[in-house]
Amino acid sequence: GAGVSQSPRYKVAKRGQDVALRCDPISGHVSLFWYQQALGQGPEFLTYFQNEAQLDKSGLPSDRFFAERPEGSVSTLKIQRTQQEDSAVYLCASSPNRQQGQPQHFGDGTRLSIL
Amino acid sequence: AQSVAQPEDQVNVAEGNPLTVKCTYSVSGNPYLFWYVQYPNRGLQFLLKYITGDNLVKGSYGFEAEFNKSQTSFHLKKPSALVSDSALYFCAVRDPSGSGYSTLTFGKGTMLLVSP
């Protein structure tokens, strides 16, 4: 497809389970971002990749959160030992290069619910 | 640290009337400013941006925004609202003046409701 694709769209997990969220960016896009959007809030930055390099992970809320982009295209956000406060929409975005004036292209997100 | 404030949780306007969604920002350098729109259960869609140049920028779907450096504002406007404009609007800022890559900081969003 032409846009950023995220899967699954919805994920329900029990507290303590591990989850993996996938992002397929627009083909050829160098920069990839993950955001967490809590209900009624704006997206909050989690981490940033330039190709396969994770250049900024300052927004990851704890060491239970881990992201990778091993071949510089598809990225996975993993959350270990999930907690109820992890419930949110996780958004992935990509942009063509590292120029900071470029707008980011967002996927439709994964809505994660922790029971 | 950079920040964005959207002082209104919700803006109500009648179809055909002009609309304004407010945004103020705080950065240490010259800002890059963006507006995005989010429809239910969808990701954010880019509307417009200010990087440099003319203070009035025009974007998608007839929207425009005015950069005001003295008031540190970047309000979103449209001359004539449509019911289909009803959605959640986010203002975002980044400060490119430092070394390395700076993150994009979003406001908490403003719900725009356009009544028929």
JSON list of N, CA and C in Angstrom, two decimals, chain B residues 28-104:
[
{"chain": "B", "resi": 28, "resn": "SER", "atom": "N", "xyz": [13.17, 27.22, 22.43]},
{"chain": "B", "resi": 28, "resn": "SER", "atom": "CA", "xyz": [14.31, 28.11, 22.69]},
{"chain": "B", "resi": 28, "resn": "SER", "atom": "C", "xyz": [14.80, 28.77, 21.41]},
{"chain": "B", "resi": 29, "resn": "GLY", "atom": "N", "xyz": [14.60, 28.14, 20.27]},
{"chain": "B", "resi": 29, "resn": "GLY", "atom": "CA", "xyz": [15.06, 28.69, 19.01]},
{"chain": "B", "resi": 29, "resn": "GLY", "atom": "C", "xyz": [13.89, 29.04, 18.11]},
{"chain": "B", "resi": 30, "resn": "ASN", "atom": "N", "xyz": [14.15, 29.09, 16.81]},
{"chain": "B", "resi": 30, "resn": "ASN", "atom": "CA", "xyz": [13.07, 29.34, 15.85]},
{"chain": "B", "resi": 30, "resn": "ASN", "atom": "C", "xyz": [12.31, 28.04, 15.61]},
{"chain": "B", "resi": 31, "resn": "PRO", "atom": "N", "xyz": [11.01, 28.08, 15.71]},
{"chain": "B", "resi": 31, "resn": "PRO", "atom": "CA", "xyz": [10.24, 26.81, 15.66]},
{"chain": "B", "resi": 31, "resn": "PRO", "atom": "C", "xyz": [9.90, 26.35, 14.26]},
{"chain": "B", "resi": 32, "resn": "TYR", "atom": "N", "xyz": [9.78, 25.05, 14.12]},
{"chain": "B", "resi": 32, "resn": "TYR", "atom": "CA", "xyz": [9.06, 24.45, 13.02]},
{"chain": "B", "resi": 32, "resn": "TYR", "atom": "C", "xyz": [7.69, 24.07, 13.58]},
{"chain": "B", "resi": 33, "resn": "LEU", "atom": "N", "xyz": [6.61, 24.48, 12.92]},
{"chain": "B", "resi": 33, "resn": "LEU", "atom": "CA", "xyz": [5.26, 24.30, 13.45]},
{"chain": "B", "resi": 33, "resn": "LEU", "atom": "C", "xyz": [4.40, 23.53, 12.46]},
{"chain": "B", "resi": 34, "resn": "PHE", "atom": "N", "xyz": [3.55, 22.67, 12.97]},
{"chain": "B", "resi": 34, "resn": "PHE", "atom": "CA", "xyz": [2.74, 21.78, 12.15]},
{"chain": "B", "resi": 34, "resn": "PHE", "atom": "C", "xyz": [1.32, 21.72, 12.71]},
{"chain": "B", "resi": 35, "resn": "TRP", "atom": "N", "xyz": [0.36, 21.49, 11.81]},
{"chain": "B", "resi": 35, "resn": "TRP", "atom": "CA", "xyz": [-1.00, 21.13, 12.20]},
{"chain": "B", "resi": 35, "resn": "TRP", "atom": "C", "xyz": [-1.34, 19.79, 11.55]},
{"chain": "B", "resi": 36, "resn": "TYR", "atom": "N", "xyz": [-1.95, 18.93, 12.40]},
{"chain": "B", "resi": 36, "resn": "TYR", "atom": "CA", "xyz": [-2.44, 17.63, 11.94]},
{"chain": "B", "resi": 36, "resn": "TYR", "atom": "C", "xyz": [-3.91, 17.51, 12.33]},
{"chain": "B", "resi": 37, "resn": "VAL", "atom": "N", "xyz": [-4.64, 16.66, 11.58]},
{"chain": "B", "resi": 37, "resn": "VAL", "atom": "CA", "xyz": [-6.03, 16.37, 11.90]},
{"chain": "B", "resi": 37, "resn": "VAL", "atom": "C", "xyz": [-6.18, 14.86, 12.09]},
{"chain": "B", "resi": 38, "resn": "GLN", "atom": "N", "xyz": [-7.03, 14.48, 13.05]},
{"chain": "B", "resi": 38, "resn": "GLN", "atom": "CA", "xyz": [-7.25, 13.06, 13.32]},
{"chain": "B", "resi": 38, "resn": "GLN", "atom": "C", "xyz": [-8.75, 12.77, 13.33]},
{"chain": "B", "resi": 39, "resn": "TYR", "atom": "N", "xyz": [-9.16, 11.85, 12.47]},
{"chain": "B", "resi": 39, "resn": "TYR", "atom": "CA", "xyz": [-10.54, 11.38, 12.45]},
{"chain": "B", "resi": 39, "resn": "TYR", "atom": "C", "xyz": [-10.65, 10.14, 13.32]},
{"chain": "B", "resi": 40, "resn": "PRO", "atom": "N", "xyz": [-11.84, 9.78, 13.78]},
{"chain": "B", "resi": 40, "resn": "PRO", "atom": "CA", "xyz": [-12.00, 8.65, 14.71]},
{"chain": "B", "resi": 40, "resn": "PRO", "atom": "C", "xyz": [-11.34, 7.37, 14.20]},
{"chain": "B", "resi": 41, "resn": "ASN", "atom": "N", "xyz": [-10.59, 6.76, 15.08]},
{"chain": "B", "resi": 41, "resn": "ASN", "atom": "CA", "xyz": [-9.93, 5.48, 14.80]},
{"chain": "B", "resi": 41, "resn": "ASN", "atom": "C", "xyz": [-8.97, 5.55, 13.61]},
{"chain": "B", "resi": 42, "resn": "ARG", "atom": "N", "xyz": [-8.43, 6.70, 13.36]},
{"chain": "B", "resi": 42, "resn": "ARG", "atom": "CA", "xyz": [-7.47, 6.88, 12.29]},
{"chain": "B", "resi": 42, "resn": "ARG", "atom": "C", "xyz": [-6.21, 7.54, 12.83]},
{"chain": "B", "resi": 43, "resn": "GLY", "atom": "N", "xyz": [-5.15, 7.46, 12.03]},
{"chain": "B", "resi": 43, "resn": "GLY", "atom": "CA", "xyz": [-3.93, 8.17, 12.40]},
{"chain": "B", "resi": 43, "resn": "GLY", "atom": "C", "xyz": [-4.03, 9.65, 12.07]},
{"chain": "B", "resi": 44, "resn": "LEU", "atom": "N", "xyz": [-2.95, 10.38, 12.32]},
{"chain": "B", "resi": 44, "resn": "LEU", "atom": "CA", "xyz": [-2.94, 11.81, 12.08]},
{"chain": "B", "resi": 44, "resn": "LEU", "atom": "C", "xyz": [-2.63, 12.09, 10.62]},
{"chain": "B", "resi": 45, "resn": "GLN", "atom": "N", "xyz": [-3.33, 13.08, 10.08]},
{"chain": "B", "resi": 45, "resn": "GLN", "atom": "CA", "xyz": [-3.07, 13.52, 8.71]},
{"chain": "B", "resi": 45, "resn": "GLN", "atom": "C", "xyz": [-2.49, 14.92, 8.73]},
{"chain": "B", "resi": 46, "resn": "PHE", "atom": "N", "xyz": [-1.44, 15.14, 7.98]},
{"chain": "B", "resi": 46, "resn": "PHE", "atom": "CA", "xyz": [-0.77, 16.43, 7.91]},
{"chain": "B", "resi": 46, "resn": "PHE", "atom": "C", "xyz": [-1.65, 17.45, 7.19]},
{"chain": "B", "resi": 47, "resn": "LEU", "atom": "N", "xyz": [-1.78, 18.65, 7.77]},
{"chain": "B", "resi": 47, "resn": "LEU", "atom": "CA", "xyz": [-2.53, 19.73, 7.15]},
{"chain": "B", "resi": 47, "resn": "LEU", "atom": "C", "xyz": [-1.62, 20.81, 6.56]},
{"chain": "B", "resi": 48, "resn": "LEU", "atom": "N", "xyz": [-0.70, 21.30, 7.39]},
{"chain": "B", "resi": 48, "resn": "LEU", "atom": "CA", "xyz": [0.17, 22.38, 6.92]},
{"chain": "B", "resi": 48, "resn": "LEU", "atom": "C", "xyz": [1.33, 22.54, 7.89]},
{"chain": "B", "resi": 49, "resn": "LYS", "atom": "N", "xyz": [2.32, 23.33, 7.46]},
{"chain": "B", "resi": 49, "resn": "LYS", "atom": "CA", "xyz": [3.49, 23.58, 8.29]},
{"chain": "B", "resi": 49, "resn": "LYS", "atom": "C", "xyz": [4.03, 24.98, 8.07]},
{"chain": "B", "resi": 50, "resn": "TYR", "atom": "N", "xyz": [4.72, 25.47, 9.09]},
{"chain": "B", "resi": 50, "resn": "TYR", "atom": "CA", "xyz": [5.49, 26.70, 8.96]},
{"chain": "B", "resi": 50, "resn": "TYR", "atom": "C", "xyz": [6.94, 26.37, 9.27]},
{"chain": "B", "resi": 51, "resn": "ILE", "atom": "N", "xyz": [7.81, 26.71, 8.31]},
{"chain": "B", "resi": 51, "resn": "ILE", "atom": "CA", "xyz": [9.25, 26.52, 8.52]},
{"chain": "B", "resi": 51, "resn": "ILE", "atom": "C", "xyz": [9.94, 27.89, 8.53]},
{"chain": "B", "resi": 52, "resn": "THR", "atom": "N", "xyz": [9.71, 28.64, 7.49]},
{"chain": "B", "resi": 52, "resn": "THR", "atom": "CA", "xyz": [10.27, 29.98, 7.38]},
{"chain": "B", "resi": 52, "resn": "THR", "atom": "C", "xyz": [9.48, 30.71, 6.29]},
{"chain": "B", "resi": 53, "resn": "GLY", "atom": "N", "xyz": [9.69, 32.02, 6.18]},
{"chain": "B", "resi": 53, "resn": "GLY", "atom": "CA", "xyz": [9.04, 32.75, 5.10]},
{"chain": "B", "resi": 53, "resn": "GLY", "atom": "C", "xyz": [7.76, 33.43, 5.53]},
{"chain": "B", "resi": 54, "resn": "ASP", "atom": "N", "xyz": [6.77, 33.43, 4.64]},
{"chain": "B", "resi": 54, "resn": "ASP", "atom": "CA", "xyz": [5.51, 34.12, 4.89]},
{"chain": "B", "resi": 54, "resn": "ASP", "atom": "C", "xyz": [4.85, 33.60, 6.15]},
{"chain": "B", "resi": 55, "resn": "ASN", "atom": "N", "xyz": [4.34, 34.53, 6.94]},
{"chain": "B", "resi": 55, "resn": "ASN", "atom": "CA", "xyz": [3.71, 34.14, 8.20]},
{"chain": "B", "resi": 55, "resn": "ASN", "atom": "C", "xyz": [2.39, 33.42, 7.99]},
{"chain": "B", "resi": 56, "resn": "LEU", "atom": "N", "xyz": [1.73, 33.65, 6.86]},
{"chain": "B", "resi": 56, "resn": "LEU", "atom": "CA", "xyz": [0.47, 32.98, 6.55]},
{"chain": "B", "resi": 56, "resn": "LEU", "atom": "C", "xyz": [0.77, 31.80, 5.64]},
{"chain": "B", "resi": 57, "resn": "VAL", "atom": "N", "xyz": [0.47, 30.62, 6.13]},
{"chain": "B", "resi": 57, "resn": "VAL", "atom": "CA", "xyz": [0.70, 29.42, 5.34]},
{"chain": "B", "resi": 57, "resn": "VAL", "atom": "C", "xyz": [-0.63, 28.78, 5.00]},
{"chain": "B", "resi": 58, "resn": "LYS", "atom": "N", "xyz": [-0.70, 28.26, 3.79]},
{"chain": "B", "resi": 58, "resn": "LYS", "atom": "CA", "xyz": [-1.93, 27.61, 3.32]},
{"chain": "B", "resi": 58, "resn": "LYS", "atom": "C", "xyz": [-1.69, 26.11, 3.23]},
{"chain": "B", "resi": 59, "resn": "GLY", "atom": "N", "xyz": [-2.72, 25.34, 3.56]},
{"chain": "B", "resi": 59, "resn": "GLY", "atom": "CA", "xyz": [-2.57, 23.91, 3.57]},
{"chain": "B", "resi": 59, "resn": "GLY", "atom": "C", "xyz": [-3.72, 23.21, 2.88]},
{"chain": "B", "resi": 60, "resn": "SER", "atom": "N", "xyz": [-3.93, 21.97, 3.29]},
{"chain": "B", "resi": 60, "resn": "SER", "atom": "CA", "xyz": [-4.94, 21.11, 2.67]},
{"chain": "B", "resi": 60, "resn": "SER", "atom": "C", "xyz": [-6.35, 21.52, 3.10]},
{"chain": "B", "resi": 61, "resn": "TYR", "atom": "N", "xyz": [-7.32, 21.21, 2.26]},
{"chain": "B", "resi": 61, "resn": "TYR", "atom": "CA", "xyz": [-8.75, 21.33, 2.55]},
{"chain": "B", "resi": 61, "resn": "TYR", "atom": "C", "xyz": [-9.16, 22.76, 2.90]},
{"chain": "B", "resi": 62, "resn": "GLY", "atom": "N", "xyz": [-8.45, 23.74, 2.39]},
{"chain": "B", "resi": 62, "resn": "GLY", "atom": "CA", "xyz": [-8.81, 25.13, 2.61]},
{"chain": "B", "resi": 62, "resn": "GLY", "atom": "C", "xyz": [-8.35, 25.72, 3.92]},
{"chain": "B", "resi": 63, "resn": "PHE", "atom": "N", "xyz": [-7.60, 24.97, 4.70]},
{"chain": "B", "resi": 63, "resn": "PHE", "atom": "CA", "xyz": [-7.08, 25.47, 5.97]},
{"chain": "B", "resi": 63, "resn": "PHE", "atom": "C", "xyz": [-5.86, 26.35, 5.77]},
{"chain": "B", "resi": 64, "resn": "GLU", "atom": "N", "xyz": [-5.67, 27.27, 6.67]},
{"chain": "B", "resi": 64, "resn": "GLU", "atom": "CA", "xyz": [-4.49, 28.12, 6.70]},
{"chain": "B", "resi": 64, "resn": "GLU", "atom": "C", "xyz": [-4.14, 28.39, 8.16]},
{"chain": "B", "resi": 65, "resn": "ALA", "atom": "N", "xyz": [-2.92, 28.86, 8.38]},
{"chain": "B", "resi": 65, "resn": "ALA", "atom": "CA", "xyz": [-2.49, 29.18, 9.73]},
{"chain": "B", "resi": 65, "resn": "ALA", "atom": "C", "xyz": [-1.56, 30.38, 9.67]},
{"chain": "B", "resi": 66, "resn": "GLU", "atom": "N", "xyz": [-1.61, 31.15, 10.74]},
{"chain": "B", "resi": 66, "resn": "GLU", "atom": "CA", "xyz": [-0.80, 32.36, 10.80]},
{"chain": "B", "resi": 66, "resn": "GLU", "atom": "C", "xyz": [0.23, 32.25, 11.91]},
{"chain": "B", "resi": 67, "resn": "PHE", "atom": "N", "xyz": [1.48, 32.37, 11.54]},
{"chain": "B", "resi": 67, "resn": "PHE", "atom": "CA", "xyz": [2.59, 32.35, 12.50]},
{"chain": "B", "resi": 67, "resn": "PHE", "atom": "C", "xyz": [2.76, 33.76, 13.06]},
{"chain": "B", "resi": 68, "resn": "ASN", "atom": "N", "xyz": [2.75, 33.88, 14.38]},
{"chain": "B", "resi": 68, "resn": "ASN", "atom": "CA", "xyz": [2.96, 35.16, 15.03]},
{"chain": "B", "resi": 68, "resn": "ASN", "atom": "C", "xyz": [4.07, 34.99, 16.07]},
{"chain": "B", "resi": 69, "resn": "LYS", "atom": "N", "xyz": [5.25, 35.48, 15.71]},
{"chain": "B", "resi": 69, "resn": "LYS", "atom": "CA", "xyz": [6.42, 35.24, 16.56]},
{"chain": "B", "resi": 69, "resn": "LYS", "atom": "C", "xyz": [6.31, 35.98, 17.90]},
{"chain": "B", "resi": 70, "resn": "SER", "atom": "N", "xyz": [5.79, 37.20, 17.86]},
{"chain": "B", "resi": 70, "resn": "SER", "atom": "CA", "xyz": [5.72, 37.99, 19.09]},
{"chain": "B", "resi": 70, "resn": "SER", "atom": "C", "xyz": [4.74, 37.39, 20.09]},
{"chain": "B", "resi": 71, "resn": "GLN", "atom": "N", "xyz": [3.70, 36.77, 19.59]},
{"chain": "B", "resi": 71, "resn": "GLN", "atom": "CA", "xyz": [2.72, 36.14, 20.46]},
{"chain": "B", "resi": 71, "resn": "GLN", "atom": "C", "xyz": [2.95, 34.63, 20.60]},
{"chain": "B", "resi": 72, "resn": "THR", "atom": "N", "xyz": [4.00, 34.14, 19.98]},
{"chain": "B", "resi": 72, "resn": "THR", "atom": "CA", "xyz": [4.32, 32.70, 19.97]},
{"chain": "B", "resi": 72, "resn": "THR", "atom": "C", "xyz": [3.06, 31.87, 19.69]},
{"chain": "B", "resi": 73, "resn": "SER", "atom": "N", "xyz": [2.36, 32.24, 18.62]},
{"chain": "B", "resi": 73, "resn": "SER", "atom": "CA", "xyz": [1.12, 31.54, 18.28]},
{"chain": "B", "resi": 73, "resn": "SER", "atom": "C", "xyz": [1.16, 31.04, 16.86]},
{"chain": "B", "resi": 74, "resn": "PHE", "atom": "N", "xyz": [0.31, 30.05, 16.60]},
{"chain": "B", "resi": 74, "resn": "PHE", "atom": "CA", "xyz": [0.19, 29.47, 15.26]},
{"chain": "B", "resi": 74, "resn": "PHE", "atom": "C", "xyz": [-1.24, 28.95, 15.15]},
{"chain": "B", "resi": 75, "resn": "HIS", "atom": "N", "xyz": [-2.18, 29.87, 15.07]},
{"chain": "B", "resi": 75, "resn": "HIS", "atom": "CA", "xyz": [-3.60, 29.52, 15.06]},
{"chain": "B", "resi": 75, "resn": "HIS", "atom": "C", "xyz": [-4.03, 28.99, 13.69]},
{"chain": "B", "resi": 76, "resn": "LEU", "atom": "N", "xyz": [-4.85, 27.98, 13.72]},
{"chain": "B", "resi": 76, "resn": "LEU", "atom": "CA", "xyz": [-5.40, 27.36, 12.51]},
{"chain": "B", "resi": 76, "resn": "LEU", "atom": "C", "xyz": [-6.72, 28.05, 12.16]},
{"chain": "B", "resi": 77, "resn": "LYS", "atom": "N", "xyz": [-6.90, 28.33, 10.87]},
{"chain": "B", "resi": 77, "resn": "LYS", "atom": "CA", "xyz": [-8.11, 29.05, 10.46]},
{"chain": "B", "resi": 77, "resn": "LYS", "atom": "C", "xyz": [-8.68, 28.47, 9.17]},
{"chain": "B", "resi": 78, "resn": "LYS", "atom": "N", "xyz": [-9.97, 28.72, 8.99]},
{"chain": "B", "resi": 78, "resn": "LYS", "atom": "CA", "xyz": [-10.62, 28.39, 7.73]},
{"chain": "B", "resi": 78, "resn": "LYS", "atom": "C", "xyz": [-11.76, 29.38, 7.54]},
{"chain": "B", "resi": 79, "resn": "PRO", "atom": "N", "xyz": [-11.89, 29.97, 6.38]},
{"chain": "B", "resi": 79, "resn": "PRO", "atom": "CA", "xyz": [-12.90, 31.01, 6.18]},
{"chain": "B", "resi": 79, "resn": "PRO", "atom": "C", "xyz": [-14.34, 30.51, 6.28]},
{"chain": "B", "resi": 80, "resn": "SER", "atom": "N", "xyz": [-14.59, 29.27, 5.86]},
{"chain": "B", "resi": 80, "resn": "SER", "atom": "CA", "xyz": [-15.95, 28.76, 5.84]},
{"chain": "B", "resi": 80, "resn": "SER", "atom": "C", "xyz": [-15.93, 27.29, 6.23]},
{"chain": "B", "resi": 81, "resn": "ALA", "atom": "N", "xyz": [-16.44, 26.97, 7.41]},
{"chain": "B", "resi": 81, "resn": "ALA", "atom": "CA", "xyz": [-16.36, 25.61, 7.94]},
{"chain": "B", "resi": 81, "resn": "ALA", "atom": "C", "xyz": [-17.36, 24.68, 7.25]},
{"chain": "B", "resi": 82, "resn": "LEU", "atom": "N", "xyz": [-16.96, 23.42, 7.16]},
{"chain": "B", "resi": 82, "resn": "LEU", "atom": "CA", "xyz": [-17.81, 22.35, 6.64]},
{"chain": "B", "resi": 82, "resn": "LEU", "atom": "C", "xyz": [-18.08, 21.35, 7.74]},
{"chain": "B", "resi": 83, "resn": "VAL", "atom": "N", "xyz": [-19.24, 20.69, 7.66]},
{"chain": "B", "resi": 83, "resn": "VAL", "atom": "CA", "xyz": [-19.54, 19.65, 8.65]},
{"chain": "B", "resi": 83, "resn": "VAL", "atom": "C", "xyz": [-18.46, 18.58, 8.65]},
{"chain": "B", "resi": 84, "resn": "SER", "atom": "N", "xyz": [-17.92, 18.29, 7.48]},
{"chain": "B", "resi": 84, "resn": "SER", "atom": "CA", "xyz": [-16.88, 17.26, 7.35]},
{"chain": "B", "resi": 84, "resn": "SER", "atom": "C", "xyz": [-15.55, 17.68, 7.98]},
{"chain": "B", "resi": 85, "resn": "ASP", "atom": "N", "xyz": [-15.42, 18.94, 8.38]},
{"chain": "B", "resi": 85, "resn": "ASP", "atom": "CA", "xyz": [-14.21, 19.38, 9.09]},
{"chain": "B", "resi": 85, "resn": "ASP", "atom": "C", "xyz": [-14.21, 18.93, 10.55]},
{"chain": "B", "resi": 86, "resn": "SER", "atom": "N", "xyz": [-15.33, 18.43, 11.04]},
{"chain": "B", "resi": 86, "resn": "SER", "atom": "CA", "xyz": [-15.43, 17.98, 12.42]},
{"chain": "B", "resi": 86, "resn": "SER", "atom": "C", "xyz": [-14.43, 16.86, 12.67]},
{"chain": "B", "resi": 87, "resn": "ALA", "atom": "N", "xyz": [-13.52, 17.09, 13.58]},
{"chain": "B", "resi": 87, "resn": "ALA", "atom": "CA", "xyz": [-12.44, 16.14, 13.86]},
{"chain": "B", "resi": 87, "resn": "ALA", "atom": "C", "xyz": [-11.61, 16.69, 15.01]},
{"chain": "B", "resi": 88, "resn": "LEU", "atom": "N", "xyz": [-10.55, 15.96, 15.34]},
{"chain": "B", "resi": 88, "resn": "LEU", "atom": "CA", "xyz": [-9.62, 16.36, 16.40]},
{"chain": "B", "resi": 88, "resn": "LEU", "atom": "C", "xyz": [-8.38, 16.96, 15.74]},
{"chain": "B", "resi": 89, "resn": "TYR", "atom": "N", "xyz": [-7.99, 18.14, 16.18]},
{"chain": "B", "resi": 89, "resn": "TYR", "atom": "CA", "xyz": [-6.88, 18.87, 15.56]},
{"chain": "B", "resi": 89, "resn": "TYR", "atom": "C", "xyz": [-5.73, 19.00, 16.54]},
{"chain": "B", "resi": 90, "resn": "PHE", "atom": "N", "xyz": [-4.53, 18.72, 16.04]},
{"chain": "B", "resi": 90, "resn": "PHE", "atom": "CA", "xyz": [-3.33, 18.78, 16.87]},
{"chain": "B", "resi": 90, "resn": "PHE", "atom": "C", "xyz": [-2.33, 19.76, 16.28]},
{"chain": "B", "resi": 91, "resn": "CYS", "atom": "N", "xyz": [-1.81, 20.61, 17.14]},
{"chain": "B", "resi": 91, "resn": "CYS", "atom": "CA", "xyz": [-0.69, 21.47, 16.81]},
{"chain": "B", "resi": 91, "resn": "CYS", "atom": "C", "xyz": [0.58, 20.80, 17.32]},
{"chain": "B", "resi": 92, "resn": "ALA", "atom": "N", "xyz": [1.68, 20.96, 16.59]},
{"chain": "B", "resi": 92, "resn": "ALA", "atom": "CA", "xyz": [2.94, 20.34, 17.00]},
{"chain": "B", "resi": 92, "resn": "ALA", "atom": "C", "xyz": [4.10, 21.27, 16.69]},
{"chain": "B", "resi": 93, "resn": "VAL", "atom": "N", "xyz": [5.17, 21.14, 17.49]},
{"chain": "B", "resi": 93, "resn": "VAL", "atom": "CA", "xyz": [6.34, 22.01, 17.34]},
{"chain": "B", "resi": 93, "resn": "VAL", "atom": "C", "xyz": [7.61, 21.20, 17.46]},
{"chain": "B", "resi": 94, "resn": "ARG", "atom": "N", "xyz": [8.61, 21.64, 16.73]},
{"chain": "B", "resi": 94, "resn": "ARG", "atom": "CA", "xyz": [9.95, 21.07, 16.92]},
{"chain": "B", "resi": 94, "resn": "ARG", "atom": "C", "xyz": [10.94, 22.22, 16.85]},
{"chain": "B", "resi": 95, "resn": "ASP", "atom": "N", "xyz": [12.01, 22.11, 17.59]},
{"chain": "B", "resi": 95, "resn": "ASP", "atom": "CA", "xyz": [13.07, 23.11, 17.62]},
{"chain": "B", "resi": 95, "resn": "ASP", "atom": "C", "xyz": [14.29, 22.52, 16.94]},
{"chain": "B", "resi": 96, "resn": "PRO", "atom": "N", "xyz": [14.58, 22.95, 15.70]},
{"chain": "B", "resi": 96, "resn": "PRO", "atom": "CA", "xyz": [15.69, 22.35, 14.96]},
{"chain": "B", "resi": 96, "resn": "PRO", "atom": "C", "xyz": [17.05, 22.98, 15.23]},
{"chain": "B", "resi": 97, "resn": "SER", "atom": "N", "xyz": [17.14, 23.86, 16.23]},
{"chain": "B", "resi": 97, "resn": "SER", "atom": "CA", "xyz": [18.37, 24.64, 16.38]},
{"chain": "B", "resi": 97, "resn": "SER", "atom": "C", "xyz": [19.49, 23.87, 17.06]},
{"chain": "B", "resi": 98, "resn": "GLY", "atom": "N", "xyz": [19.17, 22.83, 17.79]},
{"chain": "B", "resi": 98, "resn": "GLY", "atom": "CA", "xyz": [20.21, 22.11, 18.50]},
{"chain": "B", "resi": 98, "resn": "GLY", "atom": "C", "xyz": [20.91, 21.11, 17.60]},
{"chain": "B", "resi": 99, "resn": "SER", "atom": "N", "xyz": [21.91, 20.45, 18.16]},
{"chain": "B", "resi": 99, "resn": "SER", "atom": "CA", "xyz": [22.59, 19.41, 17.39]},
{"chain": "B", "resi": 99, "resn": "SER", "atom": "C", "xyz": [21.74, 18.15, 17.39]},
{"chain": "B", "resi": 100, "resn": "GLY", "atom": "N", "xyz": [21.87, 17.39, 16.35]},
{"chain": "B", "resi": 100, "resn": "GLY", "atom": "CA", "xyz": [21.09, 16.17, 16.27]},
{"chain": "B", "resi": 100, "resn": "GLY", "atom": "C", "xyz": [19.65, 16.41, 15.87]},
{"chain": "B", "resi": 101, "resn": "TYR", "atom": "N", "xyz": [18.86, 15.43, 16.08]},
{"chain": "B", "resi": 101, "resn": "TYR", "atom": "CA", "xyz": [17.47, 15.43, 15.65]},
{"chain": "B", "resi": 101, "resn": "TYR", "atom": "C", "xyz": [16.58, 15.75, 16.83]},
{"chain": "B", "resi": 102, "resn": "SER", "atom": "N", "xyz": [15.67, 16.71, 16.67]},
{"chain": "B", "resi": 102, "resn": "SER", "atom": "CA", "xyz": [14.78, 17.07, 17.77]},
{"chain": "B", "resi": 102, "resn": "SER", "atom": "C", "xyz": [13.43, 16.41, 17.57]},
{"chain": "B", "resi": 103, "resn": "THR", "atom": "N", "xyz": [12.81, 16.08, 18.67]},
{"chain": "B", "resi": 103, "resn": "THR", "atom": "CA", "xyz": [11.54, 15.38, 18.59]},
{"chain": "B", "resi": 103, "resn": "THR", "atom": "C", "xyz": [10.40, 16.35, 18.31]},
{"chain": "B", "resi": 104, "resn": "LEU", "atom": "N", "xyz": [9.28, 15.80, 17.85]},
{"chain": "B", "resi": 104, "resn": "LEU", "atom": "CA", "xyz": [8.07, 16.58, 17.58]},
{"chain": "B", "resi": 104, "resn": "LEU", "atom": "C", "xyz": [7.19, 16.50, 18.82]}
]
